CSV table of C-alpha atoms in Angstrom, one decimal:
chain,number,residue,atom,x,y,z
Z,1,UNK,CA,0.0,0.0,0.0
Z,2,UNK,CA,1.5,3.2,-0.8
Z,3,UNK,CA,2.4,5.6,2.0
Z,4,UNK,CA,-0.7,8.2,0.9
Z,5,UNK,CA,-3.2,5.8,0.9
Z,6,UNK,CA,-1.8,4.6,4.6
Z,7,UNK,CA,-1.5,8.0,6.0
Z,8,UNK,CA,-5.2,8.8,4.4
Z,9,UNK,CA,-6.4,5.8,6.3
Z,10,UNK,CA,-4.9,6.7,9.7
Z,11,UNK,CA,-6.1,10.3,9.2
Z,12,UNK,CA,-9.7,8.7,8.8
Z,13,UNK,CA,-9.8,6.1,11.7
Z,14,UNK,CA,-8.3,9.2,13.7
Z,15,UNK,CA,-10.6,12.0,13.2
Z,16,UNK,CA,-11.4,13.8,16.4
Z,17,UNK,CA,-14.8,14.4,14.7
Z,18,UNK,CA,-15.7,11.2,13.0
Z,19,UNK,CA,-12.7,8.8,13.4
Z,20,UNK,CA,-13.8,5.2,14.2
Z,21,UNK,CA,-11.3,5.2,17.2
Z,22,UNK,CA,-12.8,8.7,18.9
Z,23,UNK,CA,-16.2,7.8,18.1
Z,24,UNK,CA,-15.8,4.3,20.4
Z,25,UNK,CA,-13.9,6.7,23.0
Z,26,UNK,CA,-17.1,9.0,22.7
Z,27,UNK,CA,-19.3,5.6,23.4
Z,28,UNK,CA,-17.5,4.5,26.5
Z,29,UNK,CA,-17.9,8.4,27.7
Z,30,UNK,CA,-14.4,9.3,27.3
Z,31,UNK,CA,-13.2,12.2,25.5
Z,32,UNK,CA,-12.2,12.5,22.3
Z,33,UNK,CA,-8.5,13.5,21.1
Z,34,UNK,CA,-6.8,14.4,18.7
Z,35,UNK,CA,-3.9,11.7,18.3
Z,36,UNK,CA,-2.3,13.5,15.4
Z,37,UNK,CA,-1.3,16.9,17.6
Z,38,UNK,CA,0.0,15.3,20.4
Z,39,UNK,CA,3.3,14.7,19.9
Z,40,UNK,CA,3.5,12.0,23.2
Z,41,UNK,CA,0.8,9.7,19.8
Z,42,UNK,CA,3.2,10.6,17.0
Z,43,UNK,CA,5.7,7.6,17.2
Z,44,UNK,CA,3.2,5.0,18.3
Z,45,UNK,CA,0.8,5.9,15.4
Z,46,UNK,CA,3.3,5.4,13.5
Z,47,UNK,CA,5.2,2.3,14.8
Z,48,UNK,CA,1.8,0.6,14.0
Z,49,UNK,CA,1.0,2.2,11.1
Z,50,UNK,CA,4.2,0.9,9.7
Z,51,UNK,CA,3.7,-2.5,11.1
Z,52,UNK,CA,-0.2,-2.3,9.4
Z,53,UNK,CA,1.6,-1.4,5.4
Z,54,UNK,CA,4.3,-4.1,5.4
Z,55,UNK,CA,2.7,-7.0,7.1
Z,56,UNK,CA,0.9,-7.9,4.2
Z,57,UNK,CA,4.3,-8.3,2.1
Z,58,UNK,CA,6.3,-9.9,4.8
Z,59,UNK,CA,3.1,-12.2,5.1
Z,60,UNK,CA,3.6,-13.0,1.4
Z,61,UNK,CA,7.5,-13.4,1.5
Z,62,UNK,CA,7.3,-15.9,4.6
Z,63,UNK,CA,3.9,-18.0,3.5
Z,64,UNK,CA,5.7,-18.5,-0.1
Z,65,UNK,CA,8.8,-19.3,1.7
Z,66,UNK,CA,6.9,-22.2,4.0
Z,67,UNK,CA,5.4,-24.1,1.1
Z,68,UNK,CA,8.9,-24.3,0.0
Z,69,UNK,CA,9.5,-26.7,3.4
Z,70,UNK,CA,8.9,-30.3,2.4
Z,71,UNK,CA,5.8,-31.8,3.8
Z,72,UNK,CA,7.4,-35.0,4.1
Z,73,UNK,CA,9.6,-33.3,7.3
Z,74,UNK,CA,6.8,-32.8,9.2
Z,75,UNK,CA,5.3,-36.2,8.7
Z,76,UNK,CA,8.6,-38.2,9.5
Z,77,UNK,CA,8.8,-35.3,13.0
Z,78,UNK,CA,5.2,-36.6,13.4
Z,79,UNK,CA,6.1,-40.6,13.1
Z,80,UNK,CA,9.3,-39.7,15.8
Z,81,UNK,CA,7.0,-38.1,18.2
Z,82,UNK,CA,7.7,-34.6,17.8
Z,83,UNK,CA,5.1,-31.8,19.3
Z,84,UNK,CA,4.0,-29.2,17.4
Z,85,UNK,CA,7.0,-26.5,19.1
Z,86,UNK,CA,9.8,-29.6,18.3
Z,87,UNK,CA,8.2,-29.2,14.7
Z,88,UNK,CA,8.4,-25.6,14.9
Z,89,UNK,CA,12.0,-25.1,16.1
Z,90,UNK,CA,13.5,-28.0,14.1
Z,91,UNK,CA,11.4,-27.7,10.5
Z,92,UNK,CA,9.9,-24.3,10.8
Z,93,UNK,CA,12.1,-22.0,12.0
Z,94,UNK,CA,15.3,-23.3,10.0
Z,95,UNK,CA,13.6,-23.5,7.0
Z,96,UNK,CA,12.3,-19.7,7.2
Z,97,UNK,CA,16.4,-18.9,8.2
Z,98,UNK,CA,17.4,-17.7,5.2
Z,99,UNK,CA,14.2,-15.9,4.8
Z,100,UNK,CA,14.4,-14.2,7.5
Z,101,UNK,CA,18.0,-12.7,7.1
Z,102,UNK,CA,17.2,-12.0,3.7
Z,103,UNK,CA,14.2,-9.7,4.4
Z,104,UNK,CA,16.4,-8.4,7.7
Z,105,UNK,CA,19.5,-7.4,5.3
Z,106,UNK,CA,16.8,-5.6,2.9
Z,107,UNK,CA,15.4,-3.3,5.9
Z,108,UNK,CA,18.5,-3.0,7.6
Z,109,UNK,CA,19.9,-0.5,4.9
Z,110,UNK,CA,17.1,1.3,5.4
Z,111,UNK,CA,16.9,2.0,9.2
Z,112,UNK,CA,18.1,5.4,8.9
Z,113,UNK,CA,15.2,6.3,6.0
Z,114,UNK,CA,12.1,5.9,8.6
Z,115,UNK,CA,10.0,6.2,5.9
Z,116,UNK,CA,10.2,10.0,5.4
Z,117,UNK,CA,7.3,10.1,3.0
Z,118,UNK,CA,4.8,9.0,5.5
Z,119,UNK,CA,6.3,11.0,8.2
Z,120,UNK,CA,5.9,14.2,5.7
Z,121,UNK,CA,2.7,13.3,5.1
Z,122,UNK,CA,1.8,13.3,8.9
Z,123,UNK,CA,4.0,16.5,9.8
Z,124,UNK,CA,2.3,19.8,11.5
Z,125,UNK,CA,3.9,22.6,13.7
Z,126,UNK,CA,2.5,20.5,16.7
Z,127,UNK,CA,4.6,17.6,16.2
Z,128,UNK,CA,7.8,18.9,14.8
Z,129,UNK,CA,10.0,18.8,18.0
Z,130,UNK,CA,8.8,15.0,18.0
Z,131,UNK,CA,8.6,13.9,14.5
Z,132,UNK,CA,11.7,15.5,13.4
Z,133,UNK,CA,13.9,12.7,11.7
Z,134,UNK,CA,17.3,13.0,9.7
Z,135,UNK,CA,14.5,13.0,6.1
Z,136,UNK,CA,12.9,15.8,7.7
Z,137,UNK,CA,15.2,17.5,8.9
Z,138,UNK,CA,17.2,17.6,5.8
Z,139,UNK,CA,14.4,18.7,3.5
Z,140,UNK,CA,13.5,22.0,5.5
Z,141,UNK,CA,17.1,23.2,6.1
Z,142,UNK,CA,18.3,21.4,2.4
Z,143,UNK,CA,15.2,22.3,0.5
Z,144,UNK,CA,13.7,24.9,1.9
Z,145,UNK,CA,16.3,27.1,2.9
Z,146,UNK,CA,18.5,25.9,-0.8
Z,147,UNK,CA,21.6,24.1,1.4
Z,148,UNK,CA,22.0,21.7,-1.4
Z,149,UNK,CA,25.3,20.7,-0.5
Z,150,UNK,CA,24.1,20.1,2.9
Z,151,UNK,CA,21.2,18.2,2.0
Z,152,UNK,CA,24.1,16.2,-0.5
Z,153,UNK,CA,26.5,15.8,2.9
Z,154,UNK,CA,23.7,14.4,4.7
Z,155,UNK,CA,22.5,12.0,1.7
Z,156,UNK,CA,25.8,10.8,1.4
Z,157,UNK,CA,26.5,10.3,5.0
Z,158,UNK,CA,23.2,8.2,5.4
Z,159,UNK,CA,24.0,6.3,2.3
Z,160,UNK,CA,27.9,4.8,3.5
Z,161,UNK,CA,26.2,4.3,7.1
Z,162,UNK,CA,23.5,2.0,5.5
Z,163,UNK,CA,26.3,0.3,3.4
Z,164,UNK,CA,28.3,-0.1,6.6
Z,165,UNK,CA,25.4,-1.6,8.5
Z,166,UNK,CA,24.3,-3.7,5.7
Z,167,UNK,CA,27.5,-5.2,5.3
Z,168,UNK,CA,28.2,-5.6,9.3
Z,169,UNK,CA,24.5,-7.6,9.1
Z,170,UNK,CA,25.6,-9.4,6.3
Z,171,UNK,CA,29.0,-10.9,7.5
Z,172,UNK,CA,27.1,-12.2,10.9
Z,173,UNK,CA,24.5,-13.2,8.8
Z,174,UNK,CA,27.3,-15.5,7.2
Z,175,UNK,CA,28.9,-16.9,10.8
Z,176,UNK,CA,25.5,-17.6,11.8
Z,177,UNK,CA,24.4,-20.0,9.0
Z,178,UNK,CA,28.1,-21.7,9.3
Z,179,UNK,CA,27.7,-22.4,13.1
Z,180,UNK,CA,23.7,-23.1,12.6
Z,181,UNK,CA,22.6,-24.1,15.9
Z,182,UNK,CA,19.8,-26.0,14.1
């Protein structure tokens, strides 16, 4: 789902007016806020509305990646008496390994972009001294006030720190499937 559509959503459910969330605060007699100016909401909303727009493609990655675990595994773990959790943490879980660091590597390169469209999207004066991220930040003193080569220093900086961090991830990623403790 693309970030608009997300934030559009959230903005919606939201509403101190008509949001579904506020009008079940209104039905228990509580009263209703407005999550999106309180910057004490900002990083939970959007912890969760992050969580909410990639679950569905994890969800995909990880169910394609467990029909690619043989059937005949779990039958023969069956036949030796194994429980469902000895089935889960000797089939399961080393079968979705490789899965799993390979969807890690691909979002560890991007821990220092905390999806900066979305957070755009959600910025007003209210929140700024909480939702302020390195994105952010560069686009109003880069942008706005024309410090390309700042904005560029920035871009760059972010861009070697991700390379570092995706190759750091990568090597242990490497010593852990030598010394698999499955």
């Amino acid at each position: 789902m693309s970030s608009v559509v997300v934030v559009g959503m959230v903005v919606t459910f939201l509403s101190p007016s008509t949001g579904l969330i506020n009008n079940i605060l209104a039905r228990f007699g509580m009263e209703r806020v407005n999550f999106l100016t309180e910057p004490s909401y900002f990083w939970i909303i959007y912890t969760i509305m992050t969580i909410w727009q990639t679950a569905g493609y994890s969800a995909i990655i990880y169910l394609a990646s467990l029909t690619g675990i043989s059937s005949e595994l779990y039958e023969a773990a069956r036949i030796d008496g194994a429980g469902r959790w000895a089935q889960l943490l000797h089939i399961t879980l080393p079968g979705l390994t490789p899965t799993i660091v390979l969807l890690f590597l691909m979002k560890i390169g991007r821990v220092l972009d905390v999806g900066y469209e979305t957070i755009v999207l959600m910025y007003n004066p209210s929140i700024y001294s909480t939702a302020d991220v390195i994105g952010t930040y560069v686009y109003r003193r880069g942008i706005l006030n024309g410090e390309y080569s700042f904005a560029s220093a920035v871009g760059f900086f972010q861009s070697v720190i991700g390379l570092l961090l995706v190759l750091f991830a990568n090597r242990v990623a490497k010593k852990t499937s030598e010394t698999s403790l499955w």
